[in-house]
PDB file of N, CA, C and O in Angstrom:
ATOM      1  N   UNK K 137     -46.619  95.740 132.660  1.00 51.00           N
ATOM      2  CA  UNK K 137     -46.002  95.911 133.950  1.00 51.00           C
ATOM      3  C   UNK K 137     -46.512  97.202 134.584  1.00 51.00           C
ATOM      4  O   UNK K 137     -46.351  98.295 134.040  1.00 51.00           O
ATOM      5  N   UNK K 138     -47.040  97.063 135.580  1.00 53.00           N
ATOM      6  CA  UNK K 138     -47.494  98.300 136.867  1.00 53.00           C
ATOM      7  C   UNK K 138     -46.517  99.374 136.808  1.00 53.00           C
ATOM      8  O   UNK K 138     -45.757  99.296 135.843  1.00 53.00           O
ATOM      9  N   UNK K 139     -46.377 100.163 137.440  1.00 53.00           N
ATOM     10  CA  UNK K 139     -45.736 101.690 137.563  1.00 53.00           C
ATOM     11  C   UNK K 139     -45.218 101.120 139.414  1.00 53.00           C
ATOM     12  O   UNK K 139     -45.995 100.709 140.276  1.00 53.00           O
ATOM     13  N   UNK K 140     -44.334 101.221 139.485  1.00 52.00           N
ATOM     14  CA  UNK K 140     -43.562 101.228 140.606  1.00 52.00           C
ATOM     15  C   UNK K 140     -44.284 101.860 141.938  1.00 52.00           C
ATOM     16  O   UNK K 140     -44.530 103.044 141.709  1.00 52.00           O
ATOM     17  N   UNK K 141     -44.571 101.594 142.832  1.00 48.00           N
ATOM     18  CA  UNK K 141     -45.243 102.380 143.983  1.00 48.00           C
ATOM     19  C   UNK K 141     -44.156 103.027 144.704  1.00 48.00           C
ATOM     20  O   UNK K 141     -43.060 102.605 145.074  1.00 48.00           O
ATOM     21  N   UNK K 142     -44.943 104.569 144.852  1.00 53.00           N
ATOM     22  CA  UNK K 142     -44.295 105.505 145.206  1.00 53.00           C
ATOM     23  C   UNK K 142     -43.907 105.439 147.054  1.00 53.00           C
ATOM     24  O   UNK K 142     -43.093 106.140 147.656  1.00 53.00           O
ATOM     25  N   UNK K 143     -44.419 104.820 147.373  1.00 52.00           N
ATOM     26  CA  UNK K 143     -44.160 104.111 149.176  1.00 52.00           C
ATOM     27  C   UNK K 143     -43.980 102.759 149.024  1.00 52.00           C
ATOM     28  O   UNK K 143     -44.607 101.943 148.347  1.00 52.00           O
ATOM     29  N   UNK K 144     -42.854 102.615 149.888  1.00 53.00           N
ATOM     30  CA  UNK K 144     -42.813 100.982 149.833  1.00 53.00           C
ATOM     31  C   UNK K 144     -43.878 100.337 150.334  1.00 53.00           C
ATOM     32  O   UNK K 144     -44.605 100.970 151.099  1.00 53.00           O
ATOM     33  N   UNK K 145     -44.326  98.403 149.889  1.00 55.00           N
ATOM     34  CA  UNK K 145     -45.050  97.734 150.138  1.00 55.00           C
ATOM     35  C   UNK K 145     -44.504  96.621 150.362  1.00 55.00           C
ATOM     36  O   UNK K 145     -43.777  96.002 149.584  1.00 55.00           O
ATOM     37  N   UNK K 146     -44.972  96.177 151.913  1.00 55.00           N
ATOM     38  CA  UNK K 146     -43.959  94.850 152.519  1.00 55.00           C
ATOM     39  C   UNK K 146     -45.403  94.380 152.984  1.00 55.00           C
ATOM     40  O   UNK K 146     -46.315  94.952 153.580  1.00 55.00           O
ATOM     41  N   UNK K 147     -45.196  92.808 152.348  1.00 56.00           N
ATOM     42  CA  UNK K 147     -46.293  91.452 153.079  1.00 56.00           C
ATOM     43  C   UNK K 147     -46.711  90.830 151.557  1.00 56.00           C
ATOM     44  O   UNK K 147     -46.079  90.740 150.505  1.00 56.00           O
ATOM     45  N   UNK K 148     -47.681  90.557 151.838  1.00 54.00           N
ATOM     46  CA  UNK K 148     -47.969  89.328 150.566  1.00 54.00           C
ATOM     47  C   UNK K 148     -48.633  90.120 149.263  1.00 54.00           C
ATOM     48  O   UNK K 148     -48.305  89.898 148.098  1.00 54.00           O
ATOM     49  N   UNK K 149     -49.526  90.985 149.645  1.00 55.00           N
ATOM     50  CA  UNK K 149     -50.235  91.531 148.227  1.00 55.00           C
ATOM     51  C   UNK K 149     -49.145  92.802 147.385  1.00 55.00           C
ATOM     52  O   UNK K 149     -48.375  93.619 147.890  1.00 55.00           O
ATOM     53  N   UNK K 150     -49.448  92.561 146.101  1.00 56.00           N
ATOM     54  CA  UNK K 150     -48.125  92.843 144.800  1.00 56.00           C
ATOM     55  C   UNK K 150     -48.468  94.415 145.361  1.00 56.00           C
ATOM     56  O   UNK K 150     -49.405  94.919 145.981  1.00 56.00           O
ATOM     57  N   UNK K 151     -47.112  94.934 144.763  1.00 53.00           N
ATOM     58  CA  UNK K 151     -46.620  96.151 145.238  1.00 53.00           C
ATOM     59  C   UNK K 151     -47.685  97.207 145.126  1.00 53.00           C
ATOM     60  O   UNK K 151     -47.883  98.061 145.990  1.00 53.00           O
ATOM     61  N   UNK K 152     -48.384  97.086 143.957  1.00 51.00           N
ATOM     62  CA  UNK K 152     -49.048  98.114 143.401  1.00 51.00           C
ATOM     63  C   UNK K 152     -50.431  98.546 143.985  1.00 51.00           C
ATOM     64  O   UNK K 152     -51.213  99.465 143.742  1.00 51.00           O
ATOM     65  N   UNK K 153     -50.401  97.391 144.946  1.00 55.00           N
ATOM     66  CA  UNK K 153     -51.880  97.906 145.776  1.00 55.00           C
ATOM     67  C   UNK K 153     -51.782  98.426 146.418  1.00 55.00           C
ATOM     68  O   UNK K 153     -52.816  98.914 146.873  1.00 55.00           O
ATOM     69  N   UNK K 154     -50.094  98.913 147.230  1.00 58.00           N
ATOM     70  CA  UNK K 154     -50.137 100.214 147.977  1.00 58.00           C
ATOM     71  C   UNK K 154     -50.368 101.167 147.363  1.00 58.00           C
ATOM     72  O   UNK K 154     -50.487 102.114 148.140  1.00 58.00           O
ATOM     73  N   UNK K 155     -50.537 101.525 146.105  1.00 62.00           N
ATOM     74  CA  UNK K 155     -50.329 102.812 145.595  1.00 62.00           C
ATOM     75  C   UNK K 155     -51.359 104.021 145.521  1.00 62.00           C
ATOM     76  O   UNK K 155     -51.179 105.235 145.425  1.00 62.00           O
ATOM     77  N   UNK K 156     -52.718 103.091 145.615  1.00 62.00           N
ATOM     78  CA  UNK K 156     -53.637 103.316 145.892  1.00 62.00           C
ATOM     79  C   UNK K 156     -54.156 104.133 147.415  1.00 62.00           C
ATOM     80  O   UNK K 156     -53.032 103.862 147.840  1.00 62.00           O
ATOM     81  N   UNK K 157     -54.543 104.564 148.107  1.00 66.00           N
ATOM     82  CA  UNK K 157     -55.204 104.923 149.343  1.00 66.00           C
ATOM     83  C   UNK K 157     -56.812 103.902 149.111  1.00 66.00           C
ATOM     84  O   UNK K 157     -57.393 103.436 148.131  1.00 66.00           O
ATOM     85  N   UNK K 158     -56.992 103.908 150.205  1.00 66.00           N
ATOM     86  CA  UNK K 158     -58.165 103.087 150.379  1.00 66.00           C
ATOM     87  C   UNK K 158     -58.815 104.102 150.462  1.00 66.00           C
ATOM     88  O   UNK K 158     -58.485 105.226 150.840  1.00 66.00           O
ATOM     89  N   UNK K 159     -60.413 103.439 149.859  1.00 67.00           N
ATOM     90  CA  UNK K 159     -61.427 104.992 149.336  1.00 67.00           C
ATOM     91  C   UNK K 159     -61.877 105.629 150.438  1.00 67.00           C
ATOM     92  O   UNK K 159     -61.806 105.183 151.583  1.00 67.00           O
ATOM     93  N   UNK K 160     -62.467 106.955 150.021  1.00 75.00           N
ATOM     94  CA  UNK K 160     -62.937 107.753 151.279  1.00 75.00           C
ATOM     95  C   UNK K 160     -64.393 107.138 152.016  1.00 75.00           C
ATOM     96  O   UNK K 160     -64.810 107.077 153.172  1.00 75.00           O
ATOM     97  N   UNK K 161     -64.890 106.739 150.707  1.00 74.00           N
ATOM     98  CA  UNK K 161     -65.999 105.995 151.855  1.00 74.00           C
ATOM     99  C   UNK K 161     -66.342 104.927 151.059  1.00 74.00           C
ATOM    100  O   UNK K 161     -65.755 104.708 149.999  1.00 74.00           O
ATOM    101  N   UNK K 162     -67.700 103.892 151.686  1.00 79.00           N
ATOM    102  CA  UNK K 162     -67.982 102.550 151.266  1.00 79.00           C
ATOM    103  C   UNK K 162     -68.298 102.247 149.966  1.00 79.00           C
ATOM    104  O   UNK K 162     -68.590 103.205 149.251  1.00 79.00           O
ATOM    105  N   UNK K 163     -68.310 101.233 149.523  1.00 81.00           N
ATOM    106  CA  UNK K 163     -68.329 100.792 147.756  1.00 81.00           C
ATOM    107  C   UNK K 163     -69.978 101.083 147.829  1.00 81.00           C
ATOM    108  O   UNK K 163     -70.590 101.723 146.974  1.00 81.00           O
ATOM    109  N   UNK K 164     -70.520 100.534 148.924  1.00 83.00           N
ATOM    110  CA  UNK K 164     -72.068 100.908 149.035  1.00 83.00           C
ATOM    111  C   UNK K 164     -72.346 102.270 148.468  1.00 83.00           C
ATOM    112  O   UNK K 164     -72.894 102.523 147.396  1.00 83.00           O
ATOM    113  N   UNK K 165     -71.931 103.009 149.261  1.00 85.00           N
ATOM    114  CA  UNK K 165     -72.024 104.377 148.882  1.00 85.00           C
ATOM    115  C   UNK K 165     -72.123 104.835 148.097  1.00 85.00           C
ATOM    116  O   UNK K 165     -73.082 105.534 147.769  1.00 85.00           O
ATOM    117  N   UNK K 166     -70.728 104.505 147.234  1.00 82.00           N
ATOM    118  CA  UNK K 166     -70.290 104.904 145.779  1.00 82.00           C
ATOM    119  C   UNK K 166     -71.574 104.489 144.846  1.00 82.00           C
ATOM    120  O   UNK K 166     -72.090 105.197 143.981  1.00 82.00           O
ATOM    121  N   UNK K 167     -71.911 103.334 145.185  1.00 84.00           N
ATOM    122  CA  UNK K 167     -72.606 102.553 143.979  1.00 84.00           C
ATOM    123  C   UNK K 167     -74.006 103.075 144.096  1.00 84.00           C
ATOM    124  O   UNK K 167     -74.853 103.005 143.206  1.00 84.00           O
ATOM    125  N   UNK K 168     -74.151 103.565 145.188  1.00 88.00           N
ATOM    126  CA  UNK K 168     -75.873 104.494 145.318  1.00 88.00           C
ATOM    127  C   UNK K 168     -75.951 105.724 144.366  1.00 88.00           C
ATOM    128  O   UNK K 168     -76.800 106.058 143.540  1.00 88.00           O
ATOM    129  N   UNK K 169     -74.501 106.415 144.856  1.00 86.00           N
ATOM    130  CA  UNK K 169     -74.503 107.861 144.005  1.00 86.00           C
ATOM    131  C   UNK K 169     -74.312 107.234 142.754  1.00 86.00           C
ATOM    132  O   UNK K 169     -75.339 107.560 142.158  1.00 86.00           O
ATOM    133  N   UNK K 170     -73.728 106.626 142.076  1.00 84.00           N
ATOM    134  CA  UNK K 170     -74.007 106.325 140.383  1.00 84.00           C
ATOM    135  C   UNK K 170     -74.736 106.232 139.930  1.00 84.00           C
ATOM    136  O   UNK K 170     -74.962 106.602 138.778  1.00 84.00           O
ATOM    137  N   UNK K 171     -75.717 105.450 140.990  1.00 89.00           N
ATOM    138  CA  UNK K 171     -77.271 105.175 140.597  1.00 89.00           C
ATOM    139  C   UNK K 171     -77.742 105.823 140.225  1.00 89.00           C
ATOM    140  O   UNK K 171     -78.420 105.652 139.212  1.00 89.00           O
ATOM    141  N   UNK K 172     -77.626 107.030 140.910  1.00 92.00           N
ATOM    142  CA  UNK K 172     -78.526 108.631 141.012  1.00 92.00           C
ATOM    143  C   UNK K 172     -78.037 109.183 140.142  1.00 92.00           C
ATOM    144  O   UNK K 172     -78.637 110.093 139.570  1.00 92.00           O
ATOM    145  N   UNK K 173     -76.940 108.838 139.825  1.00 88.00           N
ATOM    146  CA  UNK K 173     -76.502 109.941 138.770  1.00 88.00           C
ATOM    147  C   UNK K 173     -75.222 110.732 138.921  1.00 88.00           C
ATOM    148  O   UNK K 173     -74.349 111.157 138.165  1.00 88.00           O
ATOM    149  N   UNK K 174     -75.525 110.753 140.434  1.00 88.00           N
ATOM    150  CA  UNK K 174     -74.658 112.148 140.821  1.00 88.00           C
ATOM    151  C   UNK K 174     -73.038 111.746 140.615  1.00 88.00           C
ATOM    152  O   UNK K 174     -72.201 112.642 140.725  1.00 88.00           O
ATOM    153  N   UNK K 175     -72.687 110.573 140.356  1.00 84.00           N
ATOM    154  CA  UNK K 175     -70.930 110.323 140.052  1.00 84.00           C
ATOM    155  C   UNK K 175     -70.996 109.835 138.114  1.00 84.00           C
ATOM    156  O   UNK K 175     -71.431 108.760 137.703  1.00 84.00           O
ATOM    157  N   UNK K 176     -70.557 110.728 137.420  1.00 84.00           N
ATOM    158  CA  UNK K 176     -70.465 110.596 135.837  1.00 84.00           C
ATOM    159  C   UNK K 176     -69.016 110.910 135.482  1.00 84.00           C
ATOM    160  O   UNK K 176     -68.292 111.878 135.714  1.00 84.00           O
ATOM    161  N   UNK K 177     -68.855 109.830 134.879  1.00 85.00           N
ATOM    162  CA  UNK K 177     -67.232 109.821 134.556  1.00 85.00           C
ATOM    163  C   UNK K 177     -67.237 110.337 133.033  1.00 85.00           C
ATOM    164  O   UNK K 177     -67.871 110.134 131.998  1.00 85.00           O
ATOM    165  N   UNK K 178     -66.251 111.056 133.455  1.00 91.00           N
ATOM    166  CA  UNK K 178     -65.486 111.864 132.255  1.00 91.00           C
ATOM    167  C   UNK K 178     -64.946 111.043 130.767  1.00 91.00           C
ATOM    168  O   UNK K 178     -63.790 110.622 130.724  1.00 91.00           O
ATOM    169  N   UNK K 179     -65.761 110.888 129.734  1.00 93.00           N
ATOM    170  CA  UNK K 179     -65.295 110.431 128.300  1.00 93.00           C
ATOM    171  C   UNK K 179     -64.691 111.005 127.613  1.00 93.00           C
ATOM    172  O   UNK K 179     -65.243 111.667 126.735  1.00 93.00           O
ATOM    173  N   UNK K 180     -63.060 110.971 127.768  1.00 94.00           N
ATOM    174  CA  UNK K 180     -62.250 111.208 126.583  1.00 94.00           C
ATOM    175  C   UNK K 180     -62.841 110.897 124.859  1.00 94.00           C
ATOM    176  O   UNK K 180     -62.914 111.812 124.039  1.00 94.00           O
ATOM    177  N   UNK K 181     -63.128 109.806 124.618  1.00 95.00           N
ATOM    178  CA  UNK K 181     -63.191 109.009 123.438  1.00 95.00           C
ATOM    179  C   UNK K 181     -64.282 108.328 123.347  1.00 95.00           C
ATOM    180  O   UNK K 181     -64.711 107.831 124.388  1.00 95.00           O
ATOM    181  N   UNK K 182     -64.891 108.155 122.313  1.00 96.00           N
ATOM    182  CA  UNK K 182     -65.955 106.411 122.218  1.00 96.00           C
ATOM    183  C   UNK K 182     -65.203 106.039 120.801  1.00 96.00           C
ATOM    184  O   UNK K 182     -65.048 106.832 119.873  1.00 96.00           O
ATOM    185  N   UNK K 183     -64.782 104.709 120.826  1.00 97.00           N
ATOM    186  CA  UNK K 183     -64.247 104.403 119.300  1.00 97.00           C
ATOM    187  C   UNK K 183     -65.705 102.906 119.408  1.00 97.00           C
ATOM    188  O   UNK K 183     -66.296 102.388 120.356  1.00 97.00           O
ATOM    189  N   UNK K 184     -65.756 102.688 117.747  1.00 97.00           N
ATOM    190  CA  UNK K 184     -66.144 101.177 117.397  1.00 97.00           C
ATOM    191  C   UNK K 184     -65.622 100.263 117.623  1.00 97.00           C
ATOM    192  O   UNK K 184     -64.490 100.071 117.179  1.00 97.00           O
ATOM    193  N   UNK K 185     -66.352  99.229 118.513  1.00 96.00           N
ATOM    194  CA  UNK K 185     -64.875  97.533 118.879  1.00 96.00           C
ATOM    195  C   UNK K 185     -63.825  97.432 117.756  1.00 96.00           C
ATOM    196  O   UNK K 185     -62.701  97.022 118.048  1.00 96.00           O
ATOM    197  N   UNK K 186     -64.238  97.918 115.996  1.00 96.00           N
ATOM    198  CA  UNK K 186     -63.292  97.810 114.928  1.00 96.00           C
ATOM    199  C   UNK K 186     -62.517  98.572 115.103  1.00 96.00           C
ATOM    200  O   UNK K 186     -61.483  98.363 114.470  1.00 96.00           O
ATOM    201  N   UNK K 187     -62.524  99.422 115.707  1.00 96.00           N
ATOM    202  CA  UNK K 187     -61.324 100.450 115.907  1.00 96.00           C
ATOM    203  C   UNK K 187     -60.324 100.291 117.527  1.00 96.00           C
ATOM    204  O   UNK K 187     -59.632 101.184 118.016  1.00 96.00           O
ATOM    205  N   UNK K 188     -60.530  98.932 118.070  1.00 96.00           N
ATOM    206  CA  UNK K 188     -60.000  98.818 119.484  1.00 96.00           C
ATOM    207  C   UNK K 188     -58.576  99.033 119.118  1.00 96.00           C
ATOM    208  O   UNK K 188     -58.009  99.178 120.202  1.00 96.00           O
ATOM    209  N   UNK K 189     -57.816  99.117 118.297  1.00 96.00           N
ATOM    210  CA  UNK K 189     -56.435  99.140 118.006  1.00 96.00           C
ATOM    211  C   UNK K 189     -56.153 100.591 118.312  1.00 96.00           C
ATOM    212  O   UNK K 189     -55.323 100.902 119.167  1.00 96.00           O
ATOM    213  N   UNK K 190     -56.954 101.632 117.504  1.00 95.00           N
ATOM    214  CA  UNK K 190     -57.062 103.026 117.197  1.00 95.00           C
ATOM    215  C   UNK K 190     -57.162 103.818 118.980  1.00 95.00           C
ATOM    216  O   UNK K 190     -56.684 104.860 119.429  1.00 95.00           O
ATOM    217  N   UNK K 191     -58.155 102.549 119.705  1.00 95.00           N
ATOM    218  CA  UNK K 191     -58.312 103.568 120.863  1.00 95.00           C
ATOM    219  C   UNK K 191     -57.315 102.918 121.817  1.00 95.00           C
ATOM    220  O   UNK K 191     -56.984 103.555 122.817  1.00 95.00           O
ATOM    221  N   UNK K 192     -56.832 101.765 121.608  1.00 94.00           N
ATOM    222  CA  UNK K 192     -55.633 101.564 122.792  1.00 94.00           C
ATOM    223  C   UNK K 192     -54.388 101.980 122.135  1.00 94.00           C
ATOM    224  O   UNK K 192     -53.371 101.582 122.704  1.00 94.00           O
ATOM    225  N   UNK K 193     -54.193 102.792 120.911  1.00 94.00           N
ATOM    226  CA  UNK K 193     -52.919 103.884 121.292  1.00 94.00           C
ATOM    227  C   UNK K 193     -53.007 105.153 121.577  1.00 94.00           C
ATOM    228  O   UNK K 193     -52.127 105.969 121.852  1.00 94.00           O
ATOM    229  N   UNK K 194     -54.511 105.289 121.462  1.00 93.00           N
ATOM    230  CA  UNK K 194     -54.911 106.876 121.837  1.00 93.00           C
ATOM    231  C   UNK K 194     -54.555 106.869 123.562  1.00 93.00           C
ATOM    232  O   UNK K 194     -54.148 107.873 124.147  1.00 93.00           O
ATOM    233  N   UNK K 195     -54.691 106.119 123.939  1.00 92.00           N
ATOM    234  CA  UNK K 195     -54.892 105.449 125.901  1.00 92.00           C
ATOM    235  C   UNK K 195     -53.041 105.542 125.793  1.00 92.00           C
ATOM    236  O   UNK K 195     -52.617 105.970 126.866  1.00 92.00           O
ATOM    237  N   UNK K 196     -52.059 105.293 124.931  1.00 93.00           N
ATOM    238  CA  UNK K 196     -50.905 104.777 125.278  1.00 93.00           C
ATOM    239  C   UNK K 196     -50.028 106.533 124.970  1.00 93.00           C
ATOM    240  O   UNK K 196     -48.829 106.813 124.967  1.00 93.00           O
ATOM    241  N   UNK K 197     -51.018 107.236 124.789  1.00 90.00           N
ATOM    242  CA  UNK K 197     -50.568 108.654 124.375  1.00 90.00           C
ATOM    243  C   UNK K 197     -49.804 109.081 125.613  1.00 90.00           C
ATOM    244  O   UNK K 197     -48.660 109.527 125.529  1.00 90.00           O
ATOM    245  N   UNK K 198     -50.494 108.928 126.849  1.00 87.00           N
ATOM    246  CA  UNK K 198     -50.318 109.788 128.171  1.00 87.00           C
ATOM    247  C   UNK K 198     -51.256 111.196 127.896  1.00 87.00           C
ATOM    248  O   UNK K 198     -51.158 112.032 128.794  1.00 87.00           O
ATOM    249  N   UNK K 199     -52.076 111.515 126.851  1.00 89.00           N
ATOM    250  CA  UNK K 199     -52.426 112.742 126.702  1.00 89.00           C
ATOM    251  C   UNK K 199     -54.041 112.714 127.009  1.00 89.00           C
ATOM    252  O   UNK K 199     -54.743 113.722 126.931  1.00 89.00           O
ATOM    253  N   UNK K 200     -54.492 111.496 127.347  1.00 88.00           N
ATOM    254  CA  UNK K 200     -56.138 111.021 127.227  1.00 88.00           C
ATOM    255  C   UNK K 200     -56.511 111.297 128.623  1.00 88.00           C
ATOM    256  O   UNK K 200     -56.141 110.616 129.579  1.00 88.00           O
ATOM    257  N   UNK K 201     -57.129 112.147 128.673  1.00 90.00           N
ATOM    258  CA  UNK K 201     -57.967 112.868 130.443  1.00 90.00           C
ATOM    259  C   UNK K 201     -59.305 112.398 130.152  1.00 90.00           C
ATOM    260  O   UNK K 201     -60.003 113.024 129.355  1.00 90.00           O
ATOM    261  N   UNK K 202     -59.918 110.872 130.991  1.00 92.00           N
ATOM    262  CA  UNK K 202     -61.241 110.307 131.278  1.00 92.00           C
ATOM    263  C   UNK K 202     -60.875 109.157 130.126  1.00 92.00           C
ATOM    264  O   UNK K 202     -60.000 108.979 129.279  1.00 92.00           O
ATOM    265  N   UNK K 203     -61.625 108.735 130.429  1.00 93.00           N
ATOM    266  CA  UNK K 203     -62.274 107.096 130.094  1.00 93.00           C
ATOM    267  C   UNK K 203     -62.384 106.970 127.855  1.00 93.00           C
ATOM    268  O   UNK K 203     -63.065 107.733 127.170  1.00 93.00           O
ATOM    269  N   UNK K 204     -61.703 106.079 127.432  1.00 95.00           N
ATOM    270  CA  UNK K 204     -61.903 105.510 126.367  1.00 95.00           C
ATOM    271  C   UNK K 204     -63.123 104.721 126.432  1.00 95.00           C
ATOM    272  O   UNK K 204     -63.384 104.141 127.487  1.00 95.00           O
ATOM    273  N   UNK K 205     -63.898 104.630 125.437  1.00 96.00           N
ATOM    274  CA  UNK K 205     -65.077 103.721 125.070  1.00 96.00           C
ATOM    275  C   UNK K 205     -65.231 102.957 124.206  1.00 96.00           C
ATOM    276  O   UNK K 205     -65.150 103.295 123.025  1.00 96.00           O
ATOM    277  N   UNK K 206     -65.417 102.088 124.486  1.00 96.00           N
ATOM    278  CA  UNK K 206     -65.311 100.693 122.727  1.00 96.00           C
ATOM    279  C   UNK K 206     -67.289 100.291 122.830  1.00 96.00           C
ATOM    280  O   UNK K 206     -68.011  99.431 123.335  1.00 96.00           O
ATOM    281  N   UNK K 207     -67.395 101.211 122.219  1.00 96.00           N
ATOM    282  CA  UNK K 207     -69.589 100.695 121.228  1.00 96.00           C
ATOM    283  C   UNK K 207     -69.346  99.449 120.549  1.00 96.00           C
ATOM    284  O   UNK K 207     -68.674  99.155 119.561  1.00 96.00           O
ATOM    285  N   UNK K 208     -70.217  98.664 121.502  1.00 94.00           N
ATOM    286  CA  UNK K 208     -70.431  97.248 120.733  1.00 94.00           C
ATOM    287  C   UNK K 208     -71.601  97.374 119.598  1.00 94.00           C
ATOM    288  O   UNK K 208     -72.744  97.775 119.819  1.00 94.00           O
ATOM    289  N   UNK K 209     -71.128  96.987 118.455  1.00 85.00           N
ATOM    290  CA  UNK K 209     -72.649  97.200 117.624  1.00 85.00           C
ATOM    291  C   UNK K 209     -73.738  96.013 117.951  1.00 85.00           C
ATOM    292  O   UNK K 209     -74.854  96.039 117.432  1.00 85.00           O
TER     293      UNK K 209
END
């Protein structure tokens, strides 16, 4: 279950997509700078797919700042 949105949301799409702001600029955009390099997301963790148990309670901590990783061998 989603986290409650902090502004109400009235019409057809589920609550939780208000919660969001719509991005500062185009998905185009975004997806150029990744290309380049210049947007690199922050890795908390890399666990082994054998360990997917190990890294989705590390994720259920609240204490994990950036991205979990599951290495496919």
């Amino acid at each position: 279950m989603r986290p409650r949105s902090p502004r109400p949301c009235r019409g057809s799409p589920p609550a939780w997509v208000c919660r969001f702001p719509p991005p500062a600029e185009p998905s185009a955009t975004r997806s150029a700078r990744a290309a380049s390099g210049a947007l690199r997301p922050t890795i908390a963790a890399s666990f082994p797919l054998s360990k997917a148990v190990e890294a989705h309670a590390s994720g259920d901590t609240g204490r994990t700042v950036g991205k979990l990783v599951l290495t496919v061998p």
